[in-house]
Amino acid sequence: MEKDLLAKDEMLSDEYHLYYIGKSYHDNVPSTSLPFGNDHVMELCRRGLFFFRKFLEVRHDFWRTGAPKRMDEMAYVTMVWMSNLHGIMGEVEDQIRFLRDAERFCPARNEHLKRLAVIFRRMRRFKEMHEVTTRMMLPERKNPFPGL
């Protein structure tokens, strides 16, 4: 997709192109048959992060302002996937930061909290895990669907 959009000079014609290129890199990272092994995985992660960052830059000017322009579930999912890529790269503090930032785009969703709890458990950071899981159980944090 990236190659086709570049050849047609259409990369910037629609912000969704940036999202879907990033998503295609994200979705291919778990492949076990990459010819260059871990180096290949790291490159796919890097490229996925690049396109996801550009998507958030174009859609929200997020890296300059540090704030979303509006509630946006697509941007929320983008931040969660960016967190996944940082985790694969071994950048756990960035993984945590992106999960925390995801909430700014869609405060009602809970996936980022569940993922944070899993990370904190794995890292034996039980106090933080307890804080996150306690928050998840608050009555106002019920399943946000179909309300969104």
mmCIF file of C-alpha atoms in Angstrom:
data_model
loop_
_atom_site.group_PDB
_atom_site.id
_atom_site.type_symbol
_atom_site.label_atom_id
_atom_site.label_comp_id
_atom_site.label_asym_id
_atom_site.label_seq_id
_atom_site.Cartn_x
_atom_site.Cartn_y
_atom_site.Cartn_z
ATOM 1 C CA MET A 1 0.000 0.000 0.000
ATOM 2 C CA GLU A 2 2.787 2.423 0.916
ATOM 3 C CA LYS A 3 4.582 1.795 -2.362
ATOM 4 C CA ASP A 4 1.383 2.251 -4.400
ATOM 5 C CA LEU A 5 0.453 5.506 -2.681
ATOM 6 C CA LEU A 6 3.943 6.896 -3.206
ATOM 7 C CA ALA A 7 3.943 5.910 -6.873
ATOM 8 C CA LYS A 8 0.582 7.614 -7.418
ATOM 9 C CA ASP A 9 1.576 10.627 -5.281
ATOM 10 C CA GLU A 10 -1.518 10.034 -3.134
ATOM 11 C CA MET A 11 0.074 9.494 0.280
ATOM 12 C CA LEU A 12 -1.289 12.756 1.684
ATOM 13 C CA SER A 13 -4.611 12.748 -0.156
ATOM 14 C CA ASP A 14 -6.408 11.147 2.802
ATOM 15 C CA GLU A 15 -5.367 10.817 6.457
ATOM 16 C CA TYR A 16 -6.743 7.278 6.497
ATOM 17 C CA HIS A 17 -3.894 6.210 4.206
ATOM 18 C CA LEU A 18 -1.446 6.993 7.006
ATOM 19 C CA TYR A 19 -3.541 5.007 9.477
ATOM 20 C CA TYR A 20 -3.883 1.952 7.251
ATOM 21 C CA ILE A 21 -0.200 1.869 6.349
ATOM 22 C CA GLY A 22 0.662 1.989 10.055
ATOM 23 C CA LYS A 23 -1.916 -0.715 10.729
ATOM 24 C CA SER A 24 -0.499 -2.950 8.011
ATOM 25 C CA TYR A 25 2.956 -2.745 9.623
ATOM 26 C CA HIS A 26 1.432 -3.367 13.066
ATOM 27 C CA ASP A 27 -0.492 -6.397 11.823
ATOM 28 C CA ASN A 28 2.583 -7.955 10.194
ATOM 29 C CA VAL A 29 4.887 -7.670 13.197
ATOM 30 C CA PRO A 30 3.814 -10.951 14.827
ATOM 31 C CA SER A 31 4.834 -12.916 11.746
ATOM 32 C CA THR A 32 7.306 -15.662 12.577
ATOM 33 C CA SER A 33 8.542 -16.024 9.019
ATOM 34 C CA LEU A 34 10.331 -12.725 8.490
ATOM 35 C CA PRO A 35 13.555 -13.284 6.586
ATOM 36 C CA PHE A 36 15.720 -11.009 8.734
ATOM 37 C CA GLY A 37 14.385 -12.154 12.095
ATOM 38 C CA ASN A 38 14.363 -9.672 14.968
ATOM 39 C CA ASP A 39 15.971 -6.909 12.885
ATOM 40 C CA HIS A 40 13.027 -7.186 10.516
ATOM 41 C CA VAL A 41 10.537 -7.041 13.398
ATOM 42 C CA MET A 42 12.196 -3.888 14.768
ATOM 43 C CA GLU A 43 12.039 -2.228 11.349
ATOM 44 C CA LEU A 44 8.338 -3.039 10.947
ATOM 45 C CA CYS A 45 7.712 -1.584 14.405
ATOM 46 C CA ARG A 46 9.657 1.564 13.563
ATOM 47 C CA ARG A 47 7.782 2.058 10.304
ATOM 48 C CA GLY A 48 4.406 1.379 11.931
ATOM 49 C CA LEU A 49 5.160 3.964 14.611
ATOM 50 C CA PHE A 50 6.193 6.480 11.935
ATOM 51 C CA PHE A 51 2.913 6.228 10.050
ATOM 52 C CA PHE A 52 0.778 6.160 13.199
ATOM 53 C CA ARG A 53 2.570 9.310 14.413
ATOM 54 C CA LYS A 54 1.917 11.008 11.093
ATOM 55 C CA PHE A 55 -1.741 10.007 11.257
ATOM 56 C CA LEU A 56 -2.114 11.583 14.713
ATOM 57 C CA GLU A 57 -0.179 14.635 13.562
ATOM 58 C CA VAL A 58 -2.432 15.217 10.561
ATOM 59 C CA ARG A 59 -5.683 14.363 12.327
ATOM 60 C CA HIS A 60 -5.088 16.021 15.709
ATOM 61 C CA ASP A 61 -1.821 17.991 15.562
ATOM 62 C CA PHE A 62 -1.176 15.874 18.648
ATOM 63 C CA TRP A 63 2.618 16.021 18.841
ATOM 64 C CA ARG A 64 2.570 19.832 18.842
ATOM 65 C CA THR A 65 -0.440 20.446 21.065
ATOM 66 C CA GLY A 66 -0.386 17.333 23.245
ATOM 67 C CA ALA A 67 -4.179 17.251 23.137
ATOM 68 C CA PRO A 68 -6.800 15.683 20.890
ATOM 69 C CA LYS A 69 -9.086 17.954 18.894
ATOM 70 C CA ARG A 70 -12.111 15.769 19.686
ATOM 71 C CA MET A 71 -13.096 12.342 20.972
ATOM 72 C CA ASP A 72 -11.793 9.877 18.406
ATOM 73 C CA GLU A 73 -11.917 6.095 18.742
ATOM 74 C CA MET A 74 -9.690 5.598 15.720
ATOM 75 C CA ALA A 75 -6.978 7.700 17.353
ATOM 76 C CA TYR A 76 -7.565 5.786 20.611
ATOM 77 C CA VAL A 77 -6.918 2.483 18.857
ATOM 78 C CA THR A 78 -3.894 4.013 17.136
ATOM 79 C CA MET A 79 -2.384 4.875 20.514
ATOM 80 C CA VAL A 80 -3.077 1.344 21.801
ATOM 81 C CA TRP A 81 -1.379 -0.149 18.751
ATOM 82 C CA MET A 82 1.557 2.231 19.123
ATOM 83 C CA SER A 83 1.839 0.937 22.678
ATOM 84 C CA ASN A 84 1.942 -2.633 21.310
ATOM 85 C CA LEU A 85 4.780 -1.739 18.970
ATOM 86 C CA HIS A 86 6.777 -0.077 21.757
ATOM 87 C CA GLY A 87 6.241 -3.195 23.874
ATOM 88 C CA ILE A 88 7.548 -5.443 21.121
ATOM 89 C CA MET A 89 10.595 -3.202 20.860
ATOM 90 C CA GLY A 90 11.201 -3.598 24.603
ATOM 91 C CA GLU A 91 10.351 0.043 25.336
ATOM 92 C CA VAL A 92 8.054 -0.656 28.263
ATOM 93 C CA GLU A 93 7.864 2.881 29.683
ATOM 94 C CA ASP A 94 6.832 4.168 26.232
ATOM 95 C CA GLN A 95 4.333 1.307 26.045
ATOM 96 C CA ILE A 96 2.811 2.494 29.321
ATOM 97 C CA ARG A 97 2.870 6.161 28.275
ATOM 98 C CA PHE A 98 0.984 5.477 25.046
ATOM 99 C CA LEU A 99 -1.665 3.466 26.879
ATOM 100 C CA ARG A 100 -2.146 6.328 29.320
ATOM 101 C CA ASP A 101 -2.311 8.858 26.470
ATOM 102 C CA ALA A 102 -4.883 6.726 24.628
ATOM 103 C CA GLU A 103 -7.485 7.607 27.237
ATOM 104 C CA ARG A 104 -7.390 11.250 26.172
ATOM 105 C CA PHE A 105 -8.952 10.262 22.844
ATOM 106 C CA CYS A 106 -11.765 8.140 24.272
ATOM 107 C CA PRO A 107 -12.071 8.315 28.066
ATOM 108 C CA ALA A 108 -14.979 5.838 28.265
ATOM 109 C CA ARG A 109 -13.070 2.891 26.830
ATOM 110 C CA ASN A 110 -11.332 0.380 29.072
ATOM 111 C CA GLU A 111 -8.949 -1.596 26.874
ATOM 112 C CA HIS A 112 -5.984 0.569 27.753
ATOM 113 C CA LEU A 113 -6.628 0.021 31.465
ATOM 114 C CA LYS A 114 -6.748 -3.767 31.067
ATOM 115 C CA ARG A 115 -3.494 -3.678 29.116
ATOM 116 C CA LEU A 116 -1.883 -1.472 31.764
ATOM 117 C CA ALA A 117 -2.930 -3.926 34.474
ATOM 118 C CA VAL A 118 -1.335 -6.806 32.558
ATOM 119 C CA ILE A 119 1.919 -4.879 32.084
ATOM 120 C CA PHE A 120 2.067 -3.831 35.734
ATOM 121 C CA ARG A 121 1.431 -7.419 36.833
ATOM 122 C CA ARG A 122 4.199 -8.712 34.582
ATOM 123 C CA MET A 123 6.555 -6.051 35.975
ATOM 124 C CA ARG A 124 5.469 -6.841 39.550
ATOM 125 C CA ARG A 125 4.351 -3.237 39.998
ATOM 126 C CA PHE A 126 1.391 -4.377 42.068
ATOM 127 C CA LYS A 127 0.462 -1.023 43.559
ATOM 128 C CA GLU A 128 -0.038 0.450 40.070
ATOM 129 C CA MET A 129 -1.847 -2.695 38.953
ATOM 130 C CA HIS A 130 -4.198 -2.353 41.915
ATOM 131 C CA GLU A 131 -4.863 1.316 41.136
ATOM 132 C CA VAL A 132 -5.735 0.502 37.515
ATOM 133 C CA THR A 133 -7.941 -2.489 38.300
ATOM 134 C CA THR A 134 -9.735 -0.579 41.059
ATOM 135 C CA ARG A 135 -10.472 2.175 38.572
ATOM 136 C CA MET A 136 -11.708 -0.351 36.021
ATOM 137 C CA MET A 137 -14.266 -1.619 38.523
ATOM 138 C CA LEU A 138 -15.870 1.766 39.212
ATOM 139 C CA PRO A 139 -19.604 1.721 38.388
ATOM 140 C CA GLU A 140 -19.240 4.558 35.879
ATOM 141 C CA ARG A 141 -16.693 2.525 33.898
ATOM 142 C CA LYS A 142 -19.229 -0.033 32.713
ATOM 143 C CA ASN A 143 -19.057 -1.259 29.148
ATOM 144 C CA PRO A 144 -19.352 1.925 27.057
ATOM 145 C CA PHE A 145 -21.082 0.214 24.152
ATOM 146 C CA PRO A 146 -23.453 0.973 22.514
ATOM 147 C CA GLY A 147 -23.297 4.422 24.132
ATOM 148 C CA LEU A 148 -20.283 5.616 22.130
#
